[in-house]
Amino acid sequence: PEYKELQLPGYKEFAGGIRIGDIVDDKWLFASTCFRKARMIYGAVGNRRATRHMYVCEMDAYRSSDLIACSPSDWCRLSVMKYLFGYGEKPLWFAGWVLLIIFAFATIYCPSQWGFIDIELRGVDWNGSLLSNFGTALYFSIVTFATLGYGDISPHGGWAKFFVCVEVALGFIMLGCFIVLIGRQITHD
């Protein structure tokens, strides 16, 4: 049987002339292409909100396509981008993740009666109140995350060094993601 083409202006260019009833091997890859075309159309008419929404839909569809169309490395990269900062469209998500990481590590570094993490302070007394201890641990976490390394506080012991290394690695990764986020914002505005 013959299928009618959709009656949309420019449909052949929009969806590559695929007709209703045609078999599409990968529906997610097809959807990704359609969202990309819609994004380009919205961008051409200046509708930024719809353009950004279509970009998120395009990336979600591409990430959902089978691993033949989307390589495992692309899938991992897109998954990180989706959940970390909404493919660059949700910068507040990113700020939330940064704060969560810093506070989580500050909680780990905060000295306890069990001495789980041994941190050496030069000229600072850990025997203050819990609030001042947490403030010092928060300071250490921020300095470590930002990879500044002033040297007034340093890890002392195996677990402390392990957690510091993990936080430094996360700081490097988040810095790279921040650059991607800023680039996405600049290219859209």
Short mmCIF file of C-alpha atoms in Angstrom, two decimals:
data_model
loop_
_atom_site.label_atom_id
_atom_site.label_comp_id
_atom_site.label_asym_id
_atom_site.label_seq_id
_atom_site.Cartn_x
_atom_site.Cartn_y
_atom_site.Cartn_z
CA PRO A 1 0.00 0.00 0.00
CA GLU A 2 1.00 3.56 -0.58
CA TYR A 3 1.59 5.82 2.35
CA LYS A 4 0.69 9.46 2.37
CA GLU A 5 3.45 11.83 3.24
CA LEU A 6 2.80 14.08 6.18
CA GLN A 7 1.45 17.42 5.12
CA LEU A 8 4.05 19.60 6.81
CA PRO A 9 5.89 22.39 5.03
CA GLY A 10 9.41 21.28 4.27
CA TYR A 11 8.76 17.77 5.61
CA LYS A 12 11.04 16.09 3.08
CA GLU A 13 13.95 18.18 4.26
CA PHE A 14 12.89 17.90 7.90
CA ALA A 15 12.72 14.13 8.23
CA GLY A 16 14.54 13.06 5.13
CA GLY A 17 11.32 12.19 3.30
CA ILE A 18 10.41 9.28 5.58
CA ARG A 19 6.73 8.48 5.18
CA ILE A 20 4.20 7.20 7.68
CA GLY A 21 4.59 3.43 7.82
CA ASP A 22 8.23 3.32 6.77
CA ILE A 23 10.32 1.04 8.92
CA VAL A 24 13.00 2.90 10.80
CA ASP A 25 15.82 0.71 12.08
CA ASP A 26 16.52 2.80 15.14
CA LYS A 27 13.61 4.90 16.33
CA TRP A 28 15.80 6.79 18.81
CA LEU A 29 18.33 7.75 16.17
CA PHE A 30 15.47 8.91 13.94
CA ALA A 31 13.99 10.89 16.85
CA SER A 32 17.40 12.44 17.50
CA THR A 33 17.55 13.59 13.88
CA CYS A 34 14.03 15.04 14.09
CA PHE A 35 14.82 16.90 17.31
CA ARG A 36 18.03 18.27 15.74
CA LYS A 37 16.07 19.57 12.76
CA ALA A 38 13.43 21.08 15.06
CA ARG A 39 16.20 22.70 17.10
CA MET A 40 17.64 24.25 13.96
CA ILE A 41 14.23 25.56 12.91
CA TYR A 42 13.53 27.06 16.34
CA GLY A 43 17.01 28.55 16.38
CA ALA A 44 16.47 30.14 12.97
CA VAL A 45 13.31 31.90 14.18
CA GLY A 46 14.96 32.95 17.46
CA ASN A 47 12.98 30.86 19.93
CA ARG A 48 15.75 30.17 22.47
CA ARG A 49 13.61 28.33 24.99
CA ALA A 50 12.32 25.84 22.42
CA THR A 51 15.81 25.55 20.90
CA ARG A 52 17.30 24.56 24.25
CA HIS A 53 14.47 22.12 24.94
CA MET A 54 14.94 20.47 21.53
CA TYR A 55 18.68 20.17 22.24
CA VAL A 56 17.97 18.27 25.47
CA CYS A 57 15.45 16.05 23.64
CA GLU A 58 17.98 15.42 20.85
CA MET A 59 20.70 14.38 23.29
CA ASP A 60 18.29 12.17 25.27
CA ALA A 61 17.17 10.43 22.08
CA TYR A 62 20.74 9.95 20.86
CA ARG A 63 21.78 8.58 24.26
CA SER A 64 18.82 6.18 24.15
CA SER A 65 19.77 4.84 20.73
CA ASP A 66 21.42 1.45 20.63
CA LEU A 67 25.16 1.26 21.18
CA ILE A 68 25.76 0.76 17.45
CA ALA A 69 24.69 4.32 16.73
CA CYS A 70 25.95 5.69 20.04
CA SER A 71 29.33 4.32 21.09
CA PRO A 72 29.86 3.33 24.75
CA SER A 73 32.14 6.31 25.27
CA ASP A 74 29.50 8.66 23.80
CA TRP A 75 26.85 7.07 26.00
CA CYS A 76 28.99 7.55 29.12
CA ARG A 77 29.87 11.13 28.18
CA LEU A 78 26.25 12.01 27.46
CA SER A 79 25.07 10.35 30.68
CA VAL A 80 27.53 12.39 32.73
CA MET A 81 26.49 15.55 30.89
CA LYS A 82 22.79 14.78 31.41
CA TYR A 83 22.93 14.12 35.13
CA LEU A 84 25.64 16.63 36.01
CA PHE A 85 24.29 19.73 34.29
CA GLY A 86 21.44 18.81 31.94
CA TYR A 87 23.61 18.83 28.78
CA GLY A 88 24.75 22.37 29.64
CA GLU A 89 21.25 23.75 29.96
CA LYS A 90 20.97 23.57 33.77
CA PRO A 91 23.94 25.34 35.38
CA LEU A 92 22.32 25.28 38.83
CA TRP A 93 22.51 21.47 38.79
CA PHE A 94 26.26 21.81 38.36
CA ALA A 95 26.54 24.24 41.28
CA GLY A 96 24.54 21.81 43.40
CA TRP A 97 26.88 18.93 42.56
CA VAL A 98 29.95 21.04 43.40
CA LEU A 99 28.48 22.01 46.78
CA LEU A 100 27.44 18.42 47.48
CA ILE A 101 30.96 17.13 46.76
CA ILE A 102 32.62 19.82 48.89
CA PHE A 103 30.28 19.30 51.86
CA ALA A 104 30.48 15.51 51.60
CA PHE A 105 34.26 15.57 51.75
CA ALA A 106 34.20 18.16 54.55
CA THR A 107 32.03 15.75 56.51
CA ILE A 108 34.55 12.97 55.88
CA TYR A 109 37.47 15.20 56.90
CA CYS A 110 35.78 16.56 60.03
CA PRO A 111 37.57 14.91 62.95
CA SER A 112 35.59 12.56 65.06
CA GLN A 113 36.20 10.73 68.29
CA TRP A 114 37.06 7.61 66.28
CA GLY A 115 39.81 9.31 64.29
CA PHE A 116 38.69 7.92 60.91
CA ILE A 117 40.68 10.51 58.98
CA ASP A 118 43.98 11.84 60.26
CA ILE A 119 44.65 15.38 59.06
CA GLU A 120 47.68 17.33 60.16
CA LEU A 121 47.16 21.01 60.92
CA ARG A 122 49.96 23.47 61.33
CA GLY A 123 49.07 25.90 64.10
CA VAL A 124 45.38 24.92 64.26
CA ASP A 125 43.76 23.07 67.14
CA TRP A 126 41.22 20.35 66.28
CA ASN A 127 39.95 20.37 69.85
CA GLY A 128 37.55 23.25 69.28
CA SER A 129 33.80 22.98 68.95
CA LEU A 130 32.21 20.78 66.31
CA LEU A 131 31.26 23.89 64.33
CA SER A 132 34.82 25.22 64.24
CA ASN A 133 36.12 21.75 63.38
CA PHE A 134 33.60 21.49 60.53
CA GLY A 135 34.58 24.99 59.37
CA THR A 136 38.22 23.94 59.22
CA ALA A 137 37.28 20.72 57.41
CA LEU A 138 35.15 22.74 54.97
CA TYR A 139 38.08 25.07 54.32
CA PHE A 140 40.34 22.06 53.69
CA SER A 141 37.75 20.53 51.36
CA ILE A 142 37.39 23.73 49.30
CA VAL A 143 41.17 24.17 49.05
CA THR A 144 41.53 20.51 48.03
CA PHE A 145 38.65 20.60 45.52
CA ALA A 146 40.05 23.74 43.90
CA THR A 147 43.52 22.08 43.92
CA LEU A 148 45.06 25.15 45.58
CA GLY A 149 47.02 23.26 48.24
CA TYR A 150 48.07 26.05 50.59
CA GLY A 151 49.88 23.58 52.83
CA ASP A 152 48.52 24.73 56.17
CA ILE A 153 46.46 21.53 56.38
CA SER A 154 47.64 18.25 54.93
CA PRO A 155 46.45 14.65 54.92
CA HIS A 156 48.30 12.39 57.30
CA GLY A 157 47.71 8.69 56.85
CA GLY A 158 46.47 6.31 54.18
CA TRP A 159 42.73 6.98 54.23
CA ALA A 160 43.15 10.74 54.40
CA LYS A 161 45.48 10.68 51.39
CA PHE A 162 43.06 8.44 49.49
CA PHE A 163 40.11 10.78 50.05
CA VAL A 164 42.19 13.83 49.16
CA CYS A 165 43.23 12.17 45.88
CA VAL A 166 39.60 11.36 45.06
CA GLU A 167 38.52 14.94 45.78
CA VAL A 168 41.36 16.39 43.69
CA ALA A 169 40.39 14.12 40.77
CA LEU A 170 36.76 15.20 41.09
CA GLY A 171 37.91 18.82 41.17
CA PHE A 172 39.79 18.37 37.89
CA ILE A 173 36.82 16.63 36.26
CA MET A 174 34.40 19.28 37.48
CA LEU A 175 36.67 22.05 36.17
CA GLY A 176 36.56 20.44 32.72
CA CYS A 177 32.78 20.14 32.95
CA PHE A 178 32.57 23.78 34.03
CA ILE A 179 34.45 24.82 30.90
CA VAL A 180 32.01 22.79 28.77
CA LEU A 181 29.08 24.37 30.61
CA ILE A 182 30.37 27.90 30.05
CA GLY A 183 31.04 27.11 26.38
CA ARG A 184 27.48 25.83 25.93
CA GLN A 185 26.06 28.96 27.56
CA ILE A 186 28.19 31.28 25.42
CA THR A 187 27.34 29.56 22.15
CA HIS A 188 23.61 29.69 22.92
CA ASP A 189 23.44 33.32 24.06
#
